[in-house]
Amino acid sequence: METFKNIGVIGRMGSVKVVETLRRLKTYLIENDYQVVLEADTASMLPGHGLQVASKKLIGEICDLAIVVGGDGSLLGAVRDLAKSSIPILGVNRGRLGFLTDISPDELETRLNAVLEGDYIQERRFMLDTEIKRNGEPTGFGTALNDVVLHPGRSTRMIGFDLYIEGQFVYSQRSDGLIVSTPTGSTAYALSGGGPIMHPKLDAIVLVPMFPHTLSSRPIVVDGNSEIKLIIDEANESWPQVSCDGQKELSCGPGDAISIAKRPFRLNLIHPSDHNFYATCREKLGWASTIAAS
């Protein structure tokens, strides 16, 4: 396996626990002769660090590995700037759930030592691009690792829209919106909406209706290469929004077309070698862990 020498470090702002872990991480990397590059905002949390500082985009160009300290949301925010470079990304969990940031601060040095010496597994996760057009002209663009969500915004009105998959009409729906999720996002918002859990290796997209007016509306799983299009009903009285990973909001209006498709660039996610998706589900989702005797 590839080993790493030049390491970019990105931390979540505004957390004392993140700063504490960043200090430990910096000390470990420097003592073990790694070249460390701090992301610009992260550097402001470590005054007097004496290290090279760069933007996320530049870290993607000059480093062998990016380490993100924070929660899953911190990693989601970082990948949009890093995905084009295909730099491997490793997460240290300082958030709540930690499906993506799976190294615990309690075992930081031990786990990190193994990964940096080449003892790790690598996953290629795909992302989604979304584009909004009004009268054929683009008005907004976003990228998501977890999900693209059509929702009412501040309005309490239902949204009327038509769904097309690969150019084929699927249905007209009135609901609170639609969650379009990757396998990575299937354990996030889509799960709370009643969607299925999908293994990260699947090349599939799930569409989860949000409180549909018709009770027969159920989640649909489609091929990962499908092009999905939503057309907002011309008679829609509200101006809904499209959210990318819950972090970027795009406005849309009656008659707008929302296109969603797989992004050409994949995220290169690094895990410790004993990472197990089902074990993570057991831990994070509270599944029973007793193995029955045969």
PDB file of N, CA, C and O in Angstrom, residues 54-96:
ATOM      1  N   ALA A  54      -2.041  26.502   3.758  1.00  0.00           N
ATOM      2  CA  ALA A  54      -2.558  26.456   2.386  1.00  0.00           C
ATOM      3  C   ALA A  54      -4.079  26.356   2.403  1.00  0.00           C
ATOM      4  O   ALA A  54      -4.682  25.973   3.411  1.00  0.00           O
ATOM      5  N   SER A  55      -4.695  26.670   1.287  1.00  0.00           N
ATOM      6  CA  SER A  55      -6.139  26.470   1.128  1.00  0.00           C
ATOM      7  C   SER A  55      -6.428  24.982   0.969  1.00  0.00           C
ATOM      8  O   SER A  55      -5.511  24.186   0.697  1.00  0.00           O
ATOM      9  N   LYS A  56      -7.697  24.595   1.117  1.00  0.00           N
ATOM     10  CA  LYS A  56      -8.059  23.191   0.913  1.00  0.00           C
ATOM     11  C   LYS A  56      -7.694  22.756  -0.507  1.00  0.00           C
ATOM     12  O   LYS A  56      -7.185  21.655  -0.726  1.00  0.00           O
ATOM     13  N   LYS A  57      -7.968  23.617  -1.469  1.00  0.00           N
ATOM     14  CA  LYS A  57      -7.687  23.275  -2.866  1.00  0.00           C
ATOM     15  C   LYS A  57      -6.190  23.005  -3.074  1.00  0.00           C
ATOM     16  O   LYS A  57      -5.810  22.026  -3.728  1.00  0.00           O
ATOM     17  N   LEU A  58      -5.339  23.847  -2.478  1.00  0.00           N
ATOM     18  CA  LEU A  58      -3.901  23.661  -2.633  1.00  0.00           C
ATOM     19  C   LEU A  58      -3.427  22.414  -1.892  1.00  0.00           C
ATOM     20  O   LEU A  58      -2.530  21.699  -2.374  1.00  0.00           O
ATOM     21  N   ILE A  59      -4.017  22.125  -0.739  1.00  0.00           N
ATOM     22  CA  ILE A  59      -3.687  20.889  -0.020  1.00  0.00           C
ATOM     23  C   ILE A  59      -3.930  19.684  -0.917  1.00  0.00           C
ATOM     24  O   ILE A  59      -3.129  18.738  -0.960  1.00  0.00           O
ATOM     25  N   GLY A  60      -5.020  19.720  -1.679  1.00  0.00           N
ATOM     26  CA  GLY A  60      -5.326  18.640  -2.599  1.00  0.00           C
ATOM     27  C   GLY A  60      -4.277  18.475  -3.682  1.00  0.00           C
ATOM     28  O   GLY A  60      -4.109  17.378  -4.224  1.00  0.00           O
ATOM     29  N   GLU A  61      -3.561  19.555  -3.994  1.00  0.00           N
ATOM     30  CA  GLU A  61      -2.567  19.516  -5.061  1.00  0.00           C
ATOM     31  C   GLU A  61      -1.168  19.131  -4.583  1.00  0.00           C
ATOM     32  O   GLU A  61      -0.405  18.517  -5.319  1.00  0.00           O
ATOM     33  N   ILE A  62      -0.827  19.495  -3.329  1.00  0.00           N
ATOM     34  CA  ILE A  62       0.561  19.322  -2.886  1.00  0.00           C
ATOM     35  C   ILE A  62       0.754  18.229  -1.833  1.00  0.00           C
ATOM     36  O   ILE A  62       1.896  17.870  -1.531  1.00  0.00           O
ATOM     37  N   CYS A  63      -0.331  17.694  -1.275  1.00  0.00           N
ATOM     38  CA  CYS A  63      -0.198  16.703  -0.201  1.00  0.00           C
ATOM     39  C   CYS A  63      -0.543  15.294  -0.684  1.00  0.00           C
ATOM     40  O   CYS A  63      -1.251  15.108  -1.661  1.00  0.00           O
ATOM     41  N   ASP A  64      -0.022  14.295   0.043  1.00  0.00           N
ATOM     42  CA  ASP A  64      -0.304  12.886  -0.253  1.00  0.00           C
ATOM     43  C   ASP A  64      -1.565  12.414   0.457  1.00  0.00           C
ATOM     44  O   ASP A  64      -2.174  11.424   0.069  1.00  0.00           O
ATOM     45  N   LEU A  65      -1.913  13.087   1.571  1.00  0.00           N
ATOM     46  CA  LEU A  65      -3.023  12.668   2.413  1.00  0.00           C
ATOM     47  C   LEU A  65      -3.594  13.890   3.111  1.00  0.00           C
ATOM     48  O   LEU A  65      -2.848  14.792   3.514  1.00  0.00           O
ATOM     49  N   ALA A  66      -4.923  13.926   3.256  1.00  0.00           N
ATOM     50  CA  ALA A  66      -5.577  14.970   4.050  1.00  0.00           C
ATOM     51  C   ALA A  66      -6.223  14.306   5.263  1.00  0.00           C
ATOM     52  O   ALA A  66      -6.930  13.303   5.126  1.00  0.00           O
ATOM     53  N   ILE A  67      -5.976  14.840   6.439  1.00  0.00           N
ATOM     54  CA  ILE A  67      -6.602  14.360   7.667  1.00  0.00           C
ATOM     55  C   ILE A  67      -7.600  15.416   8.128  1.00  0.00           C
ATOM     56  O   ILE A  67      -7.223  16.580   8.337  1.00  0.00           O
ATOM     57  N   VAL A  68      -8.854  15.014   8.290  1.00  0.00           N
ATOM     58  CA  VAL A  68      -9.910  15.926   8.722  1.00  0.00           C
ATOM     59  C   VAL A  68     -10.273  15.603  10.164  1.00  0.00           C
ATOM     60  O   VAL A  68     -10.635  14.460  10.484  1.00  0.00           O
ATOM     61  N   VAL A  69     -10.166  16.609  11.047  1.00  0.00           N
ATOM     62  CA  VAL A  69     -10.510  16.437  12.457  1.00  0.00           C
ATOM     63  C   VAL A  69     -11.837  17.146  12.711  1.00  0.00           C
ATOM     64  O   VAL A  69     -11.946  18.361  12.560  1.00  0.00           O
ATOM     65  N   GLY A  70     -12.839  16.375  13.083  1.00  0.00           N
ATOM     66  CA  GLY A  70     -14.172  16.934  13.308  1.00  0.00           C
ATOM     67  C   GLY A  70     -15.195  15.815  13.228  1.00  0.00           C
ATOM     68  O   GLY A  70     -14.896  14.666  13.532  1.00  0.00           O
ATOM     69  N   GLY A  71     -16.411  16.166  12.794  1.00  0.00           N
ATOM     70  CA  GLY A  71     -17.436  15.156  12.598  1.00  0.00           C
ATOM     71  C   GLY A  71     -17.623  14.848  11.128  1.00  0.00           C
ATOM     72  O   GLY A  71     -16.867  15.314  10.272  1.00  0.00           O
ATOM     73  N   ASP A  72     -18.654  14.061  10.839  1.00  0.00           N
ATOM     74  CA  ASP A  72     -18.952  13.740   9.447  1.00  0.00           C
ATOM     75  C   ASP A  72     -19.236  15.003   8.637  1.00  0.00           C
ATOM     76  O   ASP A  72     -18.874  15.096   7.465  1.00  0.00           O
ATOM     77  N   GLY A  73     -19.875  15.991   9.268  1.00  0.00           N
ATOM     78  CA  GLY A  73     -20.159  17.249   8.576  1.00  0.00           C
ATOM     79  C   GLY A  73     -18.896  17.973   8.156  1.00  0.00           C
ATOM     80  O   GLY A  73     -18.842  18.581   7.079  1.00  0.00           O
ATOM     81  N   SER A  74     -17.859  17.897   8.998  1.00  0.00           N
ATOM     82  CA  SER A  74     -16.578  18.530   8.657  1.00  0.00           C
ATOM     83  C   SER A  74     -15.959  17.860   7.442  1.00  0.00           C
ATOM     84  O   SER A  74     -15.413  18.525   6.559  1.00  0.00           O
ATOM     85  N   LEU A  75     -16.051  16.538   7.384  1.00  0.00           N
ATOM     86  CA  LEU A  75     -15.498  15.827   6.237  1.00  0.00           C
ATOM     87  C   LEU A  75     -16.303  16.136   4.975  1.00  0.00           C
ATOM     88  O   LEU A  75     -15.735  16.345   3.904  1.00  0.00           O
ATOM     89  N   LEU A  76     -17.631  16.195   5.114  1.00  0.00           N
ATOM     90  CA  LEU A  76     -18.481  16.525   3.968  1.00  0.00           C
ATOM     91  C   LEU A  76     -18.118  17.894   3.405  1.00  0.00           C
ATOM     92  O   LEU A  76     -18.086  18.098   2.197  1.00  0.00           O
ATOM     93  N   GLY A  77     -17.828  18.841   4.300  1.00  0.00           N
ATOM     94  CA  GLY A  77     -17.453  20.176   3.853  1.00  0.00           C
ATOM     95  C   GLY A  77     -16.109  20.197   3.153  1.00  0.00           C
ATOM     96  O   GLY A  77     -15.897  20.972   2.213  1.00  0.00           O
ATOM     97  N   ALA A  78     -15.182  19.340   3.604  1.00  0.00           N
ATOM     98  CA  ALA A  78     -13.842  19.327   3.028  1.00  0.00           C
ATOM     99  C   ALA A  78     -13.783  18.653   1.667  1.00  0.00           C
ATOM    100  O   ALA A  78     -13.028  19.069   0.784  1.00  0.00           O
ATOM    101  N   VAL A  79     -14.603  17.612   1.474  1.00  0.00           N
ATOM    102  CA  VAL A  79     -14.448  16.811   0.255  1.00  0.00           C
ATOM    103  C   VAL A  79     -14.804  17.579  -1.011  1.00  0.00           C
ATOM    104  O   VAL A  79     -14.277  17.280  -2.084  1.00  0.00           O
ATOM    105  N   ARG A  80     -15.676  18.566  -0.898  1.00  0.00           N
ATOM    106  CA  ARG A  80     -16.051  19.313  -2.107  1.00  0.00           C
ATOM    107  C   ARG A  80     -14.855  20.064  -2.688  1.00  0.00           C
ATOM    108  O   ARG A  80     -14.778  20.307  -3.884  1.00  0.00           O
ATOM    109  N   ASP A  81     -13.931  20.465  -1.813  1.00  0.00           N
ATOM    110  CA  ASP A  81     -12.733  21.161  -2.294  1.00  0.00           C
ATOM    111  C   ASP A  81     -11.606  20.195  -2.656  1.00  0.00           C
ATOM    112  O   ASP A  81     -10.679  20.562  -3.360  1.00  0.00           O
ATOM    113  N   LEU A  82     -11.676  18.975  -2.162  1.00  0.00           N
ATOM    114  CA  LEU A  82     -10.576  18.031  -2.327  1.00  0.00           C
ATOM    115  C   LEU A  82     -10.828  16.943  -3.368  1.00  0.00           C
ATOM    116  O   LEU A  82      -9.889  16.326  -3.857  1.00  0.00           O
ATOM    117  N   ALA A  83     -12.097  16.691  -3.692  1.00  0.00           N
ATOM    118  CA  ALA A  83     -12.433  15.521  -4.507  1.00  0.00           C
ATOM    119  C   ALA A  83     -11.784  15.543  -5.887  1.00  0.00           C
ATOM    120  O   ALA A  83     -11.411  14.494  -6.413  1.00  0.00           O
ATOM    121  N   LYS A  84     -11.641  16.710  -6.506  1.00  0.00           N
ATOM    122  CA  LYS A  84     -11.062  16.776  -7.851  1.00  0.00           C
ATOM    123  C   LYS A  84      -9.632  16.283  -7.884  1.00  0.00           C
ATOM    124  O   LYS A  84      -9.159  15.760  -8.891  1.00  0.00           O
ATOM    125  N   SER A  85      -8.923  16.430  -6.782  1.00  0.00           N
ATOM    126  CA  SER A  85      -7.513  16.056  -6.749  1.00  0.00           C
ATOM    127  C   SER A  85      -7.305  14.566  -6.504  1.00  0.00           C
ATOM    128  O   SER A  85      -6.205  14.066  -6.662  1.00  0.00           O
ATOM    129  N   SER A  86      -8.354  13.870  -6.060  1.00  0.00           N
ATOM    130  CA  SER A  86      -8.322  12.440  -5.707  1.00  0.00           C
ATOM    131  C   SER A  86      -7.374  12.145  -4.541  1.00  0.00           C
ATOM    132  O   SER A  86      -6.933  11.010  -4.364  1.00  0.00           O
ATOM    133  N   ILE A  87      -7.049  13.150  -3.728  1.00  0.00           N
ATOM    134  CA  ILE A  87      -6.204  12.939  -2.554  1.00  0.00           C
ATOM    135  C   ILE A  87      -6.933  12.035  -1.565  1.00  0.00           C
ATOM    136  O   ILE A  87      -8.129  12.196  -1.324  1.00  0.00           O
ATOM    137  N   PRO A  88      -6.251  11.043  -0.979  1.00  0.00           N
ATOM    138  CA  PRO A  88      -6.891  10.221   0.059  1.00  0.00           C
ATOM    139  C   PRO A  88      -7.249  11.080   1.273  1.00  0.00           C
ATOM    140  O   PRO A  88      -6.504  11.994   1.646  1.00  0.00           O
ATOM    141  N   ILE A  89      -8.392  10.769   1.898  1.00  0.00           N
ATOM    142  CA  ILE A  89      -8.870  11.536   3.049  1.00  0.00           C
ATOM    143  C   ILE A  89      -9.106  10.591   4.213  1.00  0.00           C
ATOM    144  O   ILE A  89      -9.749   9.546   4.066  1.00  0.00           O
ATOM    145  N   LEU A  90      -8.597  10.966   5.383  1.00  0.00           N
ATOM    146  CA  LEU A  90      -8.752  10.191   6.609  1.00  0.00           C
ATOM    147  C   LEU A  90      -9.459  11.062   7.641  1.00  0.00           C
ATOM    148  O   LEU A  90      -9.103  12.227   7.816  1.00  0.00           O
ATOM    149  N   GLY A  91     -10.462  10.501   8.325  1.00  0.00           N
ATOM    150  CA  GLY A  91     -11.220  11.279   9.296  1.00  0.00           C
ATOM    151  C   GLY A  91     -10.929  10.888  10.730  1.00  0.00           C
ATOM    152  O   GLY A  91     -10.865   9.700  11.067  1.00  0.00           O
ATOM    153  N   VAL A  92     -10.731  11.904  11.592  1.00  0.00           N
ATOM    154  CA  VAL A  92     -10.608  11.704  13.043  1.00  0.00           C
ATOM    155  C   VAL A  92     -11.880  12.265  13.669  1.00  0.00           C
ATOM    156  O   VAL A  92     -12.187  13.448  13.513  1.00  0.00           O
ATOM    157  N   ASN A  93     -12.622  11.427  14.374  1.00  0.00           N
ATOM    158  CA  ASN A  93     -13.958  11.809  14.831  1.00  0.00           C
ATOM    159  C   ASN A  93     -13.937  12.687  16.080  1.00  0.00           C
ATOM    160  O   ASN A  93     -13.517  12.260  17.145  1.00  0.00           O
ATOM    161  N   ARG A  94     -14.424  13.919  15.914  1.00  0.00           N
ATOM    162  CA  ARG A  94     -14.675  14.801  17.040  1.00  0.00           C
ATOM    163  C   ARG A  94     -16.113  15.313  16.973  1.00  0.00           C
ATOM    164  O   ARG A  94     -16.435  16.383  17.471  1.00  0.00           O
ATOM    165  N   GLY A  95     -16.961  14.517  16.294  1.00  0.00           N
ATOM    166  CA  GLY A  95     -18.364  14.874  16.184  1.00  0.00           C
ATOM    167  C   GLY A  95     -19.214  13.894  16.976  1.00  0.00           C
ATOM    168  O   GLY A  95     -18.786  13.352  17.984  1.00  0.00           O
ATOM    169  N   ARG A  96     -20.432  13.641  16.471  1.00  0.00           N
ATOM    170  CA  ARG A  96     -21.351  12.765  17.194  1.00  0.00           C
ATOM    171  C   ARG A  96     -21.345  11.346  16.626  1.00  0.00           C
ATOM    172  O   ARG A  96     -20.881  10.417  17.260  1.00  0.00           O
TER     173      ARG A  96
END
